[in-house]
PDB file of C-alpha atoms in Angstrom:
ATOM      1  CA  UNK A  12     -21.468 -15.431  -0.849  1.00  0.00           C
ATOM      2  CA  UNK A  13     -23.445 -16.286   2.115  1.00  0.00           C
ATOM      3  CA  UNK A  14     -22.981 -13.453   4.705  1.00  0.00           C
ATOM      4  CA  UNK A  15     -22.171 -16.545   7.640  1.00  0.00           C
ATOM      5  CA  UNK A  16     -19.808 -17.153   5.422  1.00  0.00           C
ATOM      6  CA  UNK A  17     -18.106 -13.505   4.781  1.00  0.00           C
ATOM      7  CA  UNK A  18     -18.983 -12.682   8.748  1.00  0.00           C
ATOM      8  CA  UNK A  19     -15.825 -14.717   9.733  1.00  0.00           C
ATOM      9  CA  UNK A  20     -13.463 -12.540   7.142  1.00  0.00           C
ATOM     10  CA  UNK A  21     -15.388  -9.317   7.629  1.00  0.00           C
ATOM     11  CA  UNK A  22     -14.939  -8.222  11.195  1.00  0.00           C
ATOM     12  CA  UNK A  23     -11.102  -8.388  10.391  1.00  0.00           C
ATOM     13  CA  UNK A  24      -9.552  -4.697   9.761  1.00  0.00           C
ATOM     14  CA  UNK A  25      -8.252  -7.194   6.388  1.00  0.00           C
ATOM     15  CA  UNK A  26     -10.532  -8.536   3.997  1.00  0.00           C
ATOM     16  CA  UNK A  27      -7.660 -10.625   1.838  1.00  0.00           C
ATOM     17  CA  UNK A  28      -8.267 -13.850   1.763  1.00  0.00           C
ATOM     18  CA  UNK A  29      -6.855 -17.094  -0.382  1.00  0.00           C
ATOM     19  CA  UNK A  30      -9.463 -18.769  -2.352  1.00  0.00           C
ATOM     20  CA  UNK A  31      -8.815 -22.119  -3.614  1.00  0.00           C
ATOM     21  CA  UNK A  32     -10.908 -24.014  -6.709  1.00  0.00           C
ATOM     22  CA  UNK A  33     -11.447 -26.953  -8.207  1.00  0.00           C
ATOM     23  CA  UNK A  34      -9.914 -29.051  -4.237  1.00  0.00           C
ATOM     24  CA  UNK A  35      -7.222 -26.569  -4.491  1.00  0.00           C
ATOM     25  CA  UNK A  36      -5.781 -26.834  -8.209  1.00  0.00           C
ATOM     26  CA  UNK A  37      -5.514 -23.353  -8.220  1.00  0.00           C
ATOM     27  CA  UNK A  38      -5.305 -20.455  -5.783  1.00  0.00           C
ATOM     28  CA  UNK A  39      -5.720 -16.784  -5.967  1.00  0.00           C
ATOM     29  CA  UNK A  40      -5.403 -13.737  -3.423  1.00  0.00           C
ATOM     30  CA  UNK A  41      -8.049 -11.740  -3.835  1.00  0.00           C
ATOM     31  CA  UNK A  42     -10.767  -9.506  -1.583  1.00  0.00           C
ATOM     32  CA  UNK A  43     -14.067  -9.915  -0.431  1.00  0.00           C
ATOM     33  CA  UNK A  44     -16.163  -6.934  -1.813  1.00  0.00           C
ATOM     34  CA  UNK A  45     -19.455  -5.445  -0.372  1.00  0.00           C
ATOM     35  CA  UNK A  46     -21.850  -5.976  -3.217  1.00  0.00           C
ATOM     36  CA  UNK A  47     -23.732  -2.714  -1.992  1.00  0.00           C
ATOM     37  CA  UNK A  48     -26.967  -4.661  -0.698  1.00  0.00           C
ATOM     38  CA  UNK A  49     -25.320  -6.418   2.204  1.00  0.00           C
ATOM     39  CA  UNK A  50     -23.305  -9.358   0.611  1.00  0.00           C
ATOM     40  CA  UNK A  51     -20.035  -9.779  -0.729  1.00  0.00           C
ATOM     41  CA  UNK A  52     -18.297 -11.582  -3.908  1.00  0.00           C
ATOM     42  CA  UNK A  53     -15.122 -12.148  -4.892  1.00  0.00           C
ATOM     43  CA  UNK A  54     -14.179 -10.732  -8.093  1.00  0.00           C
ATOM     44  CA  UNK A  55     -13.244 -13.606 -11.119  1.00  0.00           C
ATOM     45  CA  UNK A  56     -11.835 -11.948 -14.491  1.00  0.00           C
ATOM     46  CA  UNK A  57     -11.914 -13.320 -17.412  1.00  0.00           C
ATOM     47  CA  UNK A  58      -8.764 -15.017 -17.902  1.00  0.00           C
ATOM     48  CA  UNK A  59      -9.530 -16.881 -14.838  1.00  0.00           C
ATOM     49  CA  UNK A  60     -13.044 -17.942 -15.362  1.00  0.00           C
ATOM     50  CA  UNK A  61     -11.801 -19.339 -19.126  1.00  0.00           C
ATOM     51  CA  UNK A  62      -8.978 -21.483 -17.100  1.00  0.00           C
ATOM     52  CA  UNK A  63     -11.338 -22.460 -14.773  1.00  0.00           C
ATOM     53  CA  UNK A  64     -14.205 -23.258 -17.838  1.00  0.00           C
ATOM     54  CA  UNK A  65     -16.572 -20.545 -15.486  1.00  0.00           C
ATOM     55  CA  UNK A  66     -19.609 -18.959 -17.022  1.00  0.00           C
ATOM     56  CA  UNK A  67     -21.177 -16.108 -15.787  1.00  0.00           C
ATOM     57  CA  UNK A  68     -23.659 -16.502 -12.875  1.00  0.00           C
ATOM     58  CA  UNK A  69     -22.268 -20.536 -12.697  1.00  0.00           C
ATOM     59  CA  UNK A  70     -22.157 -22.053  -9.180  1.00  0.00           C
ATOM     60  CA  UNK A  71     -18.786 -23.193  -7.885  1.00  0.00           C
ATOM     61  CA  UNK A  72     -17.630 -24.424  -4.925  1.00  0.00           C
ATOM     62  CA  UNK A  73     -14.255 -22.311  -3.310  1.00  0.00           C
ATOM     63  CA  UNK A  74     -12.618 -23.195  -0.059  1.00  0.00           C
ATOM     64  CA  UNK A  75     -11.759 -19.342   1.627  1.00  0.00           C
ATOM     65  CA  UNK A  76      -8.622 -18.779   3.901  1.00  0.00           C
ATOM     66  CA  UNK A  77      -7.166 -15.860   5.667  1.00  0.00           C
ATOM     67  CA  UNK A  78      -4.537 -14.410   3.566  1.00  0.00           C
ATOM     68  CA  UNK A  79      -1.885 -13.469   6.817  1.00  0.00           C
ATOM     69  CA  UNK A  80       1.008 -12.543   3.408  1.00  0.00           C
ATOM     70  CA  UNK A  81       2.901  -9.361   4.045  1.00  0.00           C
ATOM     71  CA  UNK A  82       1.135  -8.128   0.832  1.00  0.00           C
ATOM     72  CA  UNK A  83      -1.926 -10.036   0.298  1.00  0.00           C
ATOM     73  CA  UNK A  84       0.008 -11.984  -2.561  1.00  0.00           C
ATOM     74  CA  UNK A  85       2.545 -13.643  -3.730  1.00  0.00           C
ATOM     75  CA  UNK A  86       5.780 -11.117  -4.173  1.00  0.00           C
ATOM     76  CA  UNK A  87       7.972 -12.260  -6.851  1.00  0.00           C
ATOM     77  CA  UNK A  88      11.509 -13.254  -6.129  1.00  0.00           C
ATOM     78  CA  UNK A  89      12.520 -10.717  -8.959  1.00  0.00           C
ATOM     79  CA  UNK A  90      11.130  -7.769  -7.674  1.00  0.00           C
ATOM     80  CA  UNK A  91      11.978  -8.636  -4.065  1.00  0.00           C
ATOM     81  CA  UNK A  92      15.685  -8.745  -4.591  1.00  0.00           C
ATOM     82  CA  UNK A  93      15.589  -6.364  -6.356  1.00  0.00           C
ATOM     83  CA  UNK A  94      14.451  -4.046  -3.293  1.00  0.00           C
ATOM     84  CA  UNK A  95      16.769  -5.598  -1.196  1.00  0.00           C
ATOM     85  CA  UNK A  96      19.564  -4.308  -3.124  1.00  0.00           C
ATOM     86  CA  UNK A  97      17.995  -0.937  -3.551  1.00  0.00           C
ATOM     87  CA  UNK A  98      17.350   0.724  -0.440  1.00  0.00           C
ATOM     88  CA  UNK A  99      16.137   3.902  -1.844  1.00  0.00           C
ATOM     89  CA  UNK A 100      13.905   2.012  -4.321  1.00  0.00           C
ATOM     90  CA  UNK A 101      12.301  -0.173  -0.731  1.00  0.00           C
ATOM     91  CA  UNK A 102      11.939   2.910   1.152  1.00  0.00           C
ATOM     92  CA  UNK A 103       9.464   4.413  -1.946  1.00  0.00           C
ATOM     93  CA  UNK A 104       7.987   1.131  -2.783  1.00  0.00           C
ATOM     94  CA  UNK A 105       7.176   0.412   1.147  1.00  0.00           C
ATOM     95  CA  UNK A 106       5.501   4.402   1.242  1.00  0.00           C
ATOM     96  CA  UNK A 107       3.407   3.499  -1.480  1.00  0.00           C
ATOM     97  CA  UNK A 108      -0.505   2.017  -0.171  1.00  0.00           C
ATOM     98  CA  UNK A 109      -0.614  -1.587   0.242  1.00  0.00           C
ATOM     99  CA  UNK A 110      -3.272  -1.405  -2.908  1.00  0.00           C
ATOM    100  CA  UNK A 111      -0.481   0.497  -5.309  1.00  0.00           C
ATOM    101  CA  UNK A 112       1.889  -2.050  -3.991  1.00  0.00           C
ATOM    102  CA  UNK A 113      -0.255  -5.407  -4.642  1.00  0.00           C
ATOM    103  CA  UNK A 114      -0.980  -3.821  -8.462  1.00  0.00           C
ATOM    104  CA  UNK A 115       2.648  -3.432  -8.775  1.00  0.00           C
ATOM    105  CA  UNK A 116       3.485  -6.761  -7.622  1.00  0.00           C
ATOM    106  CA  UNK A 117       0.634  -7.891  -9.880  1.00  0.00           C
ATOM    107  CA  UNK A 118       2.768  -6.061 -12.926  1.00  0.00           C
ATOM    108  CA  UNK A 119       5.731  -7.753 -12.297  1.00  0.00           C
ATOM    109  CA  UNK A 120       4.023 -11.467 -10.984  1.00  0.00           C
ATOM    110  CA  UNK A 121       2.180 -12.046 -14.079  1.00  0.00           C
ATOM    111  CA  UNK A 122       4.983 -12.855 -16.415  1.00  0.00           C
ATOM    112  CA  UNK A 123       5.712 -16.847 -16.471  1.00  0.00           C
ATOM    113  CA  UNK A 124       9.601 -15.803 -17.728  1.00  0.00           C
ATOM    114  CA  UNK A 125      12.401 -14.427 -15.564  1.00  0.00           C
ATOM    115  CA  UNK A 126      14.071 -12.482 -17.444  1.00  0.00           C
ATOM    116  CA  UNK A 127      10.197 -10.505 -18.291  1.00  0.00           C
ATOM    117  CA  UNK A 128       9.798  -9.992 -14.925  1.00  0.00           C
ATOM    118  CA  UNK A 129      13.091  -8.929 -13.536  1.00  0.00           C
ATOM    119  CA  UNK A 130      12.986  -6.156 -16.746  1.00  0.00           C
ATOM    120  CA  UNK A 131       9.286  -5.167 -15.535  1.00  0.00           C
ATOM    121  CA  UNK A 132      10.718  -4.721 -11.892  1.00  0.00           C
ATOM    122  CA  UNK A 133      13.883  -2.669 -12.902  1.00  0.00           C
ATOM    123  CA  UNK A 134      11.530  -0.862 -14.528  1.00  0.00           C
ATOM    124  CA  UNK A 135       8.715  -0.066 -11.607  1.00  0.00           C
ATOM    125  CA  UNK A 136      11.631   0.684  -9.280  1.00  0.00           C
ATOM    126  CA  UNK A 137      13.398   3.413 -11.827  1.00  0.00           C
ATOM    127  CA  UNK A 138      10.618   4.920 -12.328  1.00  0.00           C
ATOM    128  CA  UNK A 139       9.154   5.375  -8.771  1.00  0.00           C
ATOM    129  CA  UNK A 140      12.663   6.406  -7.897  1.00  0.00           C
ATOM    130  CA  UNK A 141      12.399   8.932 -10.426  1.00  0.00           C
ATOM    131  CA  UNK A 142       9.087  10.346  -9.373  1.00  0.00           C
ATOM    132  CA  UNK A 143       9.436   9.776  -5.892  1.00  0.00           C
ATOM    133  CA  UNK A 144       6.545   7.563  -5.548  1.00  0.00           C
ATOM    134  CA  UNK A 145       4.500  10.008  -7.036  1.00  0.00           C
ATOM    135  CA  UNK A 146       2.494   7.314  -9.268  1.00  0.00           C
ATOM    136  CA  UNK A 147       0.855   7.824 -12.180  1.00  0.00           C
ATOM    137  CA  UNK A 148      -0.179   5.337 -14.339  1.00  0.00           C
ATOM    138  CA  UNK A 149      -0.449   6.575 -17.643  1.00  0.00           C
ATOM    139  CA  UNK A 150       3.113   7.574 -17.007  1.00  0.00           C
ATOM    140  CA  UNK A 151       4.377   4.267 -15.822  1.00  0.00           C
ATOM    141  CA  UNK A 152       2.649   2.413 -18.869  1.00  0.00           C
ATOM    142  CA  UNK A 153       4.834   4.278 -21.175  1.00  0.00           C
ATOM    143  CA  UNK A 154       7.754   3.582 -18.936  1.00  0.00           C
ATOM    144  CA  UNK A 155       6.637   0.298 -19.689  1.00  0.00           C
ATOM    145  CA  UNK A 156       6.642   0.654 -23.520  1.00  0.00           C
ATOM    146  CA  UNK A 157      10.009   2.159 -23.400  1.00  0.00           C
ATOM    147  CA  UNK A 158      11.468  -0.955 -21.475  1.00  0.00           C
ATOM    148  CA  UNK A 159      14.814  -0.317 -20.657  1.00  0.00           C
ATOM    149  CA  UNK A 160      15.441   2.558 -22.381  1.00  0.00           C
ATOM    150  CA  UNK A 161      13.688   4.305 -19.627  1.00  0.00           C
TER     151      UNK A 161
END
């Protein structure tokens, strides 16, 4: 990315920022990373460069926008009402860093069903209720495995 380009997102204490594809079609929240020389990028996985029909060092044009969201994405309805109704399970949630938080949002946000991602929230909240927001992956995984019977 062109470091005029990166300047206007960079001096910002917040580096999220919506990029758009393809005149909008789709839209992600994502960061601008240092590439260690100077530059930045935005990271693309896999999934998204195959919807997108992306190779790997292809040339694409991407409109960039401050991302001014509470949690630099998209919080799904599921998981927020859920912590509306728990207040012990907001209070841990809300201590956790705003990177734990967006990669449990993530968790929950990438089901397209409902009822998948209400049962993925119940679960995150449990579970940090029951360690006190003392995450550990591996740990919630296997909380994950075990679904409800947590």
């Amino acid at each position: 990315m062109p470091q005029e380009i990166a300047a206007h997102f960079i001096g910002k204490k917040n580096k999220r920022v919506i990029c758009s594809f393809r005149d909008g079609e789709k839209k992600i929240h994502c960061a601008l990373m240092p590439d260690g020389i100077g530059g930045w990028f935005i990271n693309m996985n896999k999934a998204l460069r195959k919807e997108l029909k992306i190779e790997l060092l292809d040339e694409i044009a991407v409109e960039l926008k401050e991302d001014l969201s509470k949690y630099g994405m998209a919080m799904p309805d599921e998981l927020e009402e859920l912590l509306k109704l728990d207040p012990e399970g907001d209070k841990i949630f809300h201590e956790l860093t705003a990177g734990k938080q967006r990669t449990l949002i993530h968790h929950v946000g990438k089901y397209k069903n409902t009822d998948t991602r209400l049962t993925k929230a119940l679960i995150i909240v449990n579970y940090l209720k029951e360690v006190q927001g003392k995450l550990d992956w591996k740990e919630l995984n296997e909380a994950f495995k075990r679904g409800l019977n947590y």
